[in-house]
mmCIF file of N, CA, C and O in Angstrom:
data_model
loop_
_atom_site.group_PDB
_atom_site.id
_atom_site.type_symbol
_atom_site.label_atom_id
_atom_site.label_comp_id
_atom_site.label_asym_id
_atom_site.label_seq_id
_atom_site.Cartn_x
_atom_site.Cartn_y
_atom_site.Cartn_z
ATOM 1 N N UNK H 678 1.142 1.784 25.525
ATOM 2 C CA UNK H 678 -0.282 1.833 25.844
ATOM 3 C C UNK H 678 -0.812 0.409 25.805
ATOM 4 O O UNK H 678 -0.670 -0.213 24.752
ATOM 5 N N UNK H 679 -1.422 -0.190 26.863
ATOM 6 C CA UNK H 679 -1.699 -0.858 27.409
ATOM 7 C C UNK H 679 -2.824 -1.157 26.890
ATOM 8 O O UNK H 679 -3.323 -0.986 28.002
ATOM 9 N N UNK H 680 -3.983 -1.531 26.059
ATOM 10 C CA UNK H 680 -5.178 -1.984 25.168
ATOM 11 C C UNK H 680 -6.273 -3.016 25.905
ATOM 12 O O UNK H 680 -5.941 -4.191 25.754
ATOM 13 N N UNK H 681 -7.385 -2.847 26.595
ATOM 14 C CA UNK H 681 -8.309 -4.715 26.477
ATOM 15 C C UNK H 681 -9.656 -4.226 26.295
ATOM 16 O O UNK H 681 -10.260 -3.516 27.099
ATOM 17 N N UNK H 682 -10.089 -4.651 25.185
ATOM 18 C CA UNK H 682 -11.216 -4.970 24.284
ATOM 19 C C UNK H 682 -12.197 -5.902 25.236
ATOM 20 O O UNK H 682 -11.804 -7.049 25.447
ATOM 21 N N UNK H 683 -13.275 -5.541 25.743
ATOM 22 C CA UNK H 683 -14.262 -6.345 26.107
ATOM 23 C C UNK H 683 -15.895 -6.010 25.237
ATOM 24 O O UNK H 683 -16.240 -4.905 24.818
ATOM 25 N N UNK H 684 -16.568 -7.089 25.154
ATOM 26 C CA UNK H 684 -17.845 -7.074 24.672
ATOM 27 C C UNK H 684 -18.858 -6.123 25.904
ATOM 28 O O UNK H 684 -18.540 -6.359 27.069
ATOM 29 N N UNK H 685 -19.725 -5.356 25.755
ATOM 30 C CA UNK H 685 -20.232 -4.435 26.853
ATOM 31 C C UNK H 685 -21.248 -5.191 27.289
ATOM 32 O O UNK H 685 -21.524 -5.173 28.489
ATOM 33 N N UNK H 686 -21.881 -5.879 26.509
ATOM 34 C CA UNK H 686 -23.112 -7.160 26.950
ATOM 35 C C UNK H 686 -22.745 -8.093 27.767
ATOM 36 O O UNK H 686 -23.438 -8.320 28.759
ATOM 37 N N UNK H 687 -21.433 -8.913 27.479
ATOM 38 C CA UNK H 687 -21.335 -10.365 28.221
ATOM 39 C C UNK H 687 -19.987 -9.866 28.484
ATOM 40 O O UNK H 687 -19.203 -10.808 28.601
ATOM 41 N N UNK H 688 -19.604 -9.069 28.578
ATOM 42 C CA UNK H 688 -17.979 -8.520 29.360
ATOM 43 C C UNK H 688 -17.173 -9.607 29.053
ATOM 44 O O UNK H 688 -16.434 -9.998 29.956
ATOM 45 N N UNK H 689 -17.143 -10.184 27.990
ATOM 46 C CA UNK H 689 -15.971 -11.550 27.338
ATOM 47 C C UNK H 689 -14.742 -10.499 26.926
ATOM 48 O O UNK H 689 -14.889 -9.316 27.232
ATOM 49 N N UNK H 690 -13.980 -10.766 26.490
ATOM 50 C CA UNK H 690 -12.572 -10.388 25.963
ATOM 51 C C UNK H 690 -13.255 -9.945 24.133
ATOM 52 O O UNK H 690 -14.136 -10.618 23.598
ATOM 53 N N UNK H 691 -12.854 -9.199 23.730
ATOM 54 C CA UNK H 691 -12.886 -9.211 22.373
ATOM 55 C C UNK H 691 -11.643 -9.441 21.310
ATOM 56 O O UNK H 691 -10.798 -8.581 21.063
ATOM 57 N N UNK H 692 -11.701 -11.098 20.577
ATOM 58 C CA UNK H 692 -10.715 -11.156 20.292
ATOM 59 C C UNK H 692 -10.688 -10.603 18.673
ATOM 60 O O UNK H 692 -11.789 -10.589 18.123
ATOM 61 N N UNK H 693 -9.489 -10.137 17.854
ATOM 62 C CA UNK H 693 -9.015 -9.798 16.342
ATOM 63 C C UNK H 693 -10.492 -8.592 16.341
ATOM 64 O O UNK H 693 -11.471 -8.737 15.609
ATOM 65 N N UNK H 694 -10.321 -7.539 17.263
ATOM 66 C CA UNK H 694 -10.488 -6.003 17.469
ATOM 67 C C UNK H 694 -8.979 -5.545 17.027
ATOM 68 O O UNK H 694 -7.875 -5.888 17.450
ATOM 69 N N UNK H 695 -9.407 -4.576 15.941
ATOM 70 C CA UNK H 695 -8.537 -3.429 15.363
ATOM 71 C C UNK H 695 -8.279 -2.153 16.285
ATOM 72 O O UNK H 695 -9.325 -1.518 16.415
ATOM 73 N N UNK H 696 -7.028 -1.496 17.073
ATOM 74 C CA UNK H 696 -6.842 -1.020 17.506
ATOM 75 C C UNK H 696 -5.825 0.266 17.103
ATOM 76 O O UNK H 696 -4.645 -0.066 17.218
ATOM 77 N N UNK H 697 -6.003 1.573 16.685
ATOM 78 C CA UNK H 697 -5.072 2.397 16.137
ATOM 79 C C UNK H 697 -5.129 3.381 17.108
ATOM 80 O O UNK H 697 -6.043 3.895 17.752
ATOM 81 N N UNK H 698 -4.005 3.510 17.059
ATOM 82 C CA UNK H 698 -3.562 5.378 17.915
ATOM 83 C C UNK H 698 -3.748 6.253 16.872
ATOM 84 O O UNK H 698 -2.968 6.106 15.930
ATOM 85 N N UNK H 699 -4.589 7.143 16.784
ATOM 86 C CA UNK H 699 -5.205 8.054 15.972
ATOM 87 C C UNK H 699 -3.807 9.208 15.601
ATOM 88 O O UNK H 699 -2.950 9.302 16.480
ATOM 89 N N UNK H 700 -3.654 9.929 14.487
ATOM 90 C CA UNK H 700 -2.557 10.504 14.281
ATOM 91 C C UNK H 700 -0.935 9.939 13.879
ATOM 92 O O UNK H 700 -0.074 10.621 13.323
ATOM 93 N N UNK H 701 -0.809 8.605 14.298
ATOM 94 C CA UNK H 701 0.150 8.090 14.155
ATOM 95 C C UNK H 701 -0.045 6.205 12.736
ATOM 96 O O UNK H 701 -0.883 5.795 11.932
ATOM 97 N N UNK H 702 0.940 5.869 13.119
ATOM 98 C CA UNK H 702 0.967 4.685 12.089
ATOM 99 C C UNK H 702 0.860 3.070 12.648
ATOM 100 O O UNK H 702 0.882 1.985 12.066
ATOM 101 N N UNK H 703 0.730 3.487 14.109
ATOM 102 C CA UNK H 703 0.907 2.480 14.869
ATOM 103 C C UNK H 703 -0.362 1.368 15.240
ATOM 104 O O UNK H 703 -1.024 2.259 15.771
ATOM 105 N N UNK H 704 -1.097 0.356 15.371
ATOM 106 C CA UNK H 704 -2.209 -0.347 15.185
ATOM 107 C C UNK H 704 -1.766 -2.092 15.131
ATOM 108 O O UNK H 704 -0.872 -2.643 14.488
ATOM 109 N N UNK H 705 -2.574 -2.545 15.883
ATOM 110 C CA UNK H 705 -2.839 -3.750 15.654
ATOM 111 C C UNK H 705 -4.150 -4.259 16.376
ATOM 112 O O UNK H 705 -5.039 -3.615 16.934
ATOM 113 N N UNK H 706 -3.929 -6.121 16.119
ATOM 114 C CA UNK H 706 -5.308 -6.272 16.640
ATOM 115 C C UNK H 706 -5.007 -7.173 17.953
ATOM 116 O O UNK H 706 -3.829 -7.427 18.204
ATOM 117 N N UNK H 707 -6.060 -7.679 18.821
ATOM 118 C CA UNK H 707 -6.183 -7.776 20.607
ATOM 119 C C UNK H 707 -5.830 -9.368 19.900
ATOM 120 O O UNK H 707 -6.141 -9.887 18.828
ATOM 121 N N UNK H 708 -5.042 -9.816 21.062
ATOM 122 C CA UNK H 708 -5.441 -11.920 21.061
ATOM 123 C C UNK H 708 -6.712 -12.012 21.327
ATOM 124 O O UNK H 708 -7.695 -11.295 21.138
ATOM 125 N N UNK H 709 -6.428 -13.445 21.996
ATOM 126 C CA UNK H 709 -7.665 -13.973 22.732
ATOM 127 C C UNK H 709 -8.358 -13.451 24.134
ATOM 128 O O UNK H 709 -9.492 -13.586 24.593
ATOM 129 N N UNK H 710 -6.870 -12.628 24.723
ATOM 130 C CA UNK H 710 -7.845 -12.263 25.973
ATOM 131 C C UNK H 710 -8.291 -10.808 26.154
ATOM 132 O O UNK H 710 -8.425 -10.124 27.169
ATOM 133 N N UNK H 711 -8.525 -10.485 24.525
ATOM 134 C CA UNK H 711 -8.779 -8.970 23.959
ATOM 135 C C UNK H 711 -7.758 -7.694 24.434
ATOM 136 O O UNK H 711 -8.023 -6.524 24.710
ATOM 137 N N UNK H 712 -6.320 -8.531 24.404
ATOM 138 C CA UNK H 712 -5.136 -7.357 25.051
ATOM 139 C C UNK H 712 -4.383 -7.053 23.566
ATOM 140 O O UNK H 712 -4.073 -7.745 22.596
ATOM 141 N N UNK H 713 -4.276 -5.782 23.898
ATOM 142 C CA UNK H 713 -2.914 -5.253 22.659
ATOM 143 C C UNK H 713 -2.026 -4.241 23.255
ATOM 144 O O UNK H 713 -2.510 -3.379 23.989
ATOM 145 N N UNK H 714 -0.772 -4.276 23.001
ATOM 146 C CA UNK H 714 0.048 -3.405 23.425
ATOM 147 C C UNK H 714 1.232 -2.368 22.708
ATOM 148 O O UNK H 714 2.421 -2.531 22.436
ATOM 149 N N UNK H 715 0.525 -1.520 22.592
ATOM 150 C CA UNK H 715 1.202 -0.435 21.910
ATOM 151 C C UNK H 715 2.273 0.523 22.094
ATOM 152 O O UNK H 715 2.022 1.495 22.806
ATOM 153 N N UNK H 716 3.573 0.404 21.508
ATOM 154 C CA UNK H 716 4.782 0.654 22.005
ATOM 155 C C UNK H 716 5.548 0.514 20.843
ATOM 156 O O UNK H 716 5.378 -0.323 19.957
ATOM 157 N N UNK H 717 6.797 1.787 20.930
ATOM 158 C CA UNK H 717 6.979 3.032 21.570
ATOM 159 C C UNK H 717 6.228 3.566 21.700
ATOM 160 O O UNK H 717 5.414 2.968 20.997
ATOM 161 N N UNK H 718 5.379 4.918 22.385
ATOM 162 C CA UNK H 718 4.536 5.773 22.371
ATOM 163 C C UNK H 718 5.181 7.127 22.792
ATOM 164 O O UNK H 718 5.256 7.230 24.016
ATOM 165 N N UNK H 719 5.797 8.481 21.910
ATOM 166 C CA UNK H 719 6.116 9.264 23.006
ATOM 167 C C UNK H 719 4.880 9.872 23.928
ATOM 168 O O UNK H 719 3.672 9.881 23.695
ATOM 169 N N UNK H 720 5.629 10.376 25.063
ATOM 170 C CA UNK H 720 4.857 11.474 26.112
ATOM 171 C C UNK H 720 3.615 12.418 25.231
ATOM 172 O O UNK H 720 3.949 13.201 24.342
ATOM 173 N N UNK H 721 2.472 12.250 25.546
ATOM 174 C CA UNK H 721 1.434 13.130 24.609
ATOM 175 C C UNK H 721 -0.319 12.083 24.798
ATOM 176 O O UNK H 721 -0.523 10.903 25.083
ATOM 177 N N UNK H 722 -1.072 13.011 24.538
ATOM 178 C CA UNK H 722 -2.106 12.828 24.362
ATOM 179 C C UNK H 722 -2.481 11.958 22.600
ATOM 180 O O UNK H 722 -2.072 12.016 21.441
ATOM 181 N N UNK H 723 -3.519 11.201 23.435
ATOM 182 C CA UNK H 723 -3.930 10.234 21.683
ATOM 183 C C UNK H 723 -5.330 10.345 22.045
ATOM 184 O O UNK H 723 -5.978 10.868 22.952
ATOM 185 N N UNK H 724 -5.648 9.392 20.594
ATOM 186 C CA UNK H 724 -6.864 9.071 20.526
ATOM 187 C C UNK H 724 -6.964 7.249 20.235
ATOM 188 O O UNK H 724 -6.596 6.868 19.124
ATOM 189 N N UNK H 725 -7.383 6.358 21.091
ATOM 190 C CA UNK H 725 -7.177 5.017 20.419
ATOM 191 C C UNK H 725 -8.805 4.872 19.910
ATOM 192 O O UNK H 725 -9.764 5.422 20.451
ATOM 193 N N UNK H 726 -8.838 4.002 18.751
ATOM 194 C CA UNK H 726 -9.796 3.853 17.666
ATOM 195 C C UNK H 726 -9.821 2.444 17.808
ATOM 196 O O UNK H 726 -8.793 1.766 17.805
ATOM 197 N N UNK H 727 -11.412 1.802 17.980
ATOM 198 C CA UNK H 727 -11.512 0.422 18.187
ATOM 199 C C UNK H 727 -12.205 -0.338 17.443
ATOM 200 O O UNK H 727 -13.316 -0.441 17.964
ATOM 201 N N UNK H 728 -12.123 -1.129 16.177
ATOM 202 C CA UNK H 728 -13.120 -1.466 15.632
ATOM 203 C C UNK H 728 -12.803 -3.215 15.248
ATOM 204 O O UNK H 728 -11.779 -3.822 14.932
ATOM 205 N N UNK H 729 -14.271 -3.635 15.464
ATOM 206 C CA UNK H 729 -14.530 -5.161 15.039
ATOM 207 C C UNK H 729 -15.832 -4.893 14.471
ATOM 208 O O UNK H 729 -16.671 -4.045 14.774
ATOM 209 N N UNK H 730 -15.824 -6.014 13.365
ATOM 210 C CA UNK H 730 -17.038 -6.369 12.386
ATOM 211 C C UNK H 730 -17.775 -7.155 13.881
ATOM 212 O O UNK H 730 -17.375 -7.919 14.759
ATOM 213 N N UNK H 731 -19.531 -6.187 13.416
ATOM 214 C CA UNK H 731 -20.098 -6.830 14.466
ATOM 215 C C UNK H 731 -20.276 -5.987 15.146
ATOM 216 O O UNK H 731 -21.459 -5.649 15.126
ATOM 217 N N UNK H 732 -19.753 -5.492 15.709
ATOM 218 C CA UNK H 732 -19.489 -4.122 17.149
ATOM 219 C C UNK H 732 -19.355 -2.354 16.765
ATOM 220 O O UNK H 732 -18.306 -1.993 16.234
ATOM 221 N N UNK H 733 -20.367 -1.379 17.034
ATOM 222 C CA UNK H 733 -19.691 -0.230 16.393
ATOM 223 C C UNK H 733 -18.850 0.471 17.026
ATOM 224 O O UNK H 733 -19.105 0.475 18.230
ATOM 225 N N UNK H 734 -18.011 1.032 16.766
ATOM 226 C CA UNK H 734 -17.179 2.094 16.840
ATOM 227 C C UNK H 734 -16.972 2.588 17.742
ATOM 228 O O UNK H 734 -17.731 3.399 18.271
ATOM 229 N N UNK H 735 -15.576 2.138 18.293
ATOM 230 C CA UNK H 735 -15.139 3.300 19.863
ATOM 231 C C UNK H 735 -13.909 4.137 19.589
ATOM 232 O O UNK H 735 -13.041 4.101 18.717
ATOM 233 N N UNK H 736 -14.164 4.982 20.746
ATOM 234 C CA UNK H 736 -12.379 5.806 20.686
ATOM 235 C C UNK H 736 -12.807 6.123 21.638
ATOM 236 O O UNK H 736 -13.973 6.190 22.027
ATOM 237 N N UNK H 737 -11.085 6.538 22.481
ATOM 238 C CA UNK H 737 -11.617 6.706 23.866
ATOM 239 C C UNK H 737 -10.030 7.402 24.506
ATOM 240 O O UNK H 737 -9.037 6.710 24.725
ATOM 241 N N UNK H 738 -10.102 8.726 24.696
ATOM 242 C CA UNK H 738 -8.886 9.456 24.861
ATOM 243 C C UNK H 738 -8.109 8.787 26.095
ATOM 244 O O UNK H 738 -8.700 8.322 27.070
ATOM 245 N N UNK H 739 -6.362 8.793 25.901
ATOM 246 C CA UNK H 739 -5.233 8.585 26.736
ATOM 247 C C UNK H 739 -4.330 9.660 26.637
ATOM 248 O O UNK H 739 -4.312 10.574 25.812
ATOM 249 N N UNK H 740 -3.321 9.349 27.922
ATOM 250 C CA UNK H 740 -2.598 10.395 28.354
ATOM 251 C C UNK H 740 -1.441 10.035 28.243
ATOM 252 O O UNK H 740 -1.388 9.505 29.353
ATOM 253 N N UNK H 741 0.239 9.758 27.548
ATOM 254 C CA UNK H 741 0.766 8.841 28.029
ATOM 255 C C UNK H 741 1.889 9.905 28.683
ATOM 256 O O UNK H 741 2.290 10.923 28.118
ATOM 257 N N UNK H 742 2.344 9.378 30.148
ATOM 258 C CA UNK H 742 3.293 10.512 30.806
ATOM 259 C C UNK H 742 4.640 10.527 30.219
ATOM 260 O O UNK H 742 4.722 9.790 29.237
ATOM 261 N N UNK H 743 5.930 11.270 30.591
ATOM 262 C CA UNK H 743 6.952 10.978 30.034
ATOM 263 C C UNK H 743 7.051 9.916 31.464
ATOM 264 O O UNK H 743 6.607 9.895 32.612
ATOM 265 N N UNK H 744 7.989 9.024 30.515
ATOM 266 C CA UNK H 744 8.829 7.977 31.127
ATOM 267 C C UNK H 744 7.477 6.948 31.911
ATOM 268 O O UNK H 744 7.772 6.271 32.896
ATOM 269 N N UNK H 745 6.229 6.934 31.435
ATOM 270 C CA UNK H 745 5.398 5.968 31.837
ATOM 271 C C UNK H 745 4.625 5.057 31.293
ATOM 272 O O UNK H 745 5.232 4.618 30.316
ATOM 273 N N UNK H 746 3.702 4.590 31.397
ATOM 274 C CA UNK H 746 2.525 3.967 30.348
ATOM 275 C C UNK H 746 1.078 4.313 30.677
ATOM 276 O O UNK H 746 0.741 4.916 31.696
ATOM 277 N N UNK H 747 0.386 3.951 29.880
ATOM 278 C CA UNK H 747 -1.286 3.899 30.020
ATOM 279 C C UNK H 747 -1.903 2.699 29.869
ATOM 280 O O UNK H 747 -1.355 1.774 29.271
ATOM 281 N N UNK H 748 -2.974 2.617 30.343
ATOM 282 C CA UNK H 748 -4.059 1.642 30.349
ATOM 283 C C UNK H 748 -4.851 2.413 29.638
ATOM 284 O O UNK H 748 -4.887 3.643 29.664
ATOM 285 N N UNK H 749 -5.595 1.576 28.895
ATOM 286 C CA UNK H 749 -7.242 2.048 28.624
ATOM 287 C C UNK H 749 -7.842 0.761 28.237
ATOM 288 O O UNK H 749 -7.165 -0.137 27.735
ATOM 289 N N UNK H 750 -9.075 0.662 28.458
ATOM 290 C CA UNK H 750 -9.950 -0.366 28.712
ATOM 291 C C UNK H 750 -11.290 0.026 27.625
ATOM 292 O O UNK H 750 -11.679 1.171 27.851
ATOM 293 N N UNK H 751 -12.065 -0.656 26.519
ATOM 294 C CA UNK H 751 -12.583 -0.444 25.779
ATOM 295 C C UNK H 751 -13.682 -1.346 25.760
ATOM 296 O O UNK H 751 -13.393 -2.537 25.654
ATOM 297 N N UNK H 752 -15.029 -0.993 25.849
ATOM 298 C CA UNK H 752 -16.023 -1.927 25.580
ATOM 299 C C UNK H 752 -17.128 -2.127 24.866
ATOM 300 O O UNK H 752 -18.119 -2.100 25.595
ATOM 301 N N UNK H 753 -17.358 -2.306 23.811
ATOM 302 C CA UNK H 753 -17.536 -2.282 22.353
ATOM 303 C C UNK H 753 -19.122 -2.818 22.288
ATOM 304 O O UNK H 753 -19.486 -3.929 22.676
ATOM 305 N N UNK H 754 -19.740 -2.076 21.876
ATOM 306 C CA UNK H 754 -21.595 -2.728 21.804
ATOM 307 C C UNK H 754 -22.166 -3.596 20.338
ATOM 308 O O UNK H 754 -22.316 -2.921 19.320
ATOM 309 N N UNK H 755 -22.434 -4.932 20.300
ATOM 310 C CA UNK H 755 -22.932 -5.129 19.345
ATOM 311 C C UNK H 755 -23.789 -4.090 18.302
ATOM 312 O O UNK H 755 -24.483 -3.169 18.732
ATOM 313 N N UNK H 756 -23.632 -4.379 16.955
ATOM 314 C CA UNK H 756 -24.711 -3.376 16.441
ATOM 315 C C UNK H 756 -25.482 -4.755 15.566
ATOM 316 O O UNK H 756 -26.498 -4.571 14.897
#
């Protein structure tokens, strides 16, 4: 699963955003150009969970096929 964190105001990259696949153990955080990439993933439905100090709270459902990948794209609102 394919991860990019943007700010929803100034559409910048969001960089050191916390990123978890909900249900599982798997998580990290975006670089600089707000990308993270999450792998292995089996075939199945998730939930990815997005959080930076500063910004509240996203999740935003994926699909991942057998034998494919996902994108999802996340854009996070100051609070």
């Amino acid at each position: 699963i394919s991860v990019t964190v943007t700010d929803a105001a100034t559409r910048q990259p969001v960089e050191a955003a916390r990123v978890f696949l909900a249900g599982t153990t798997l998580g990290g955080a975006t670089n600089a150009e707000g990308k993270l990439t999450l792998r292995p993933i089996a075939p199945g439905n998730y939930t990815v969970r997005v959080l930076r100090v500063g910004y509240a709270e996203r999740t935003a459902p994926v699909t991942v096929e057998p034998g494919g990948t996902a994108t999802v794209a996340v854009s996070l609102s100051a609070v």
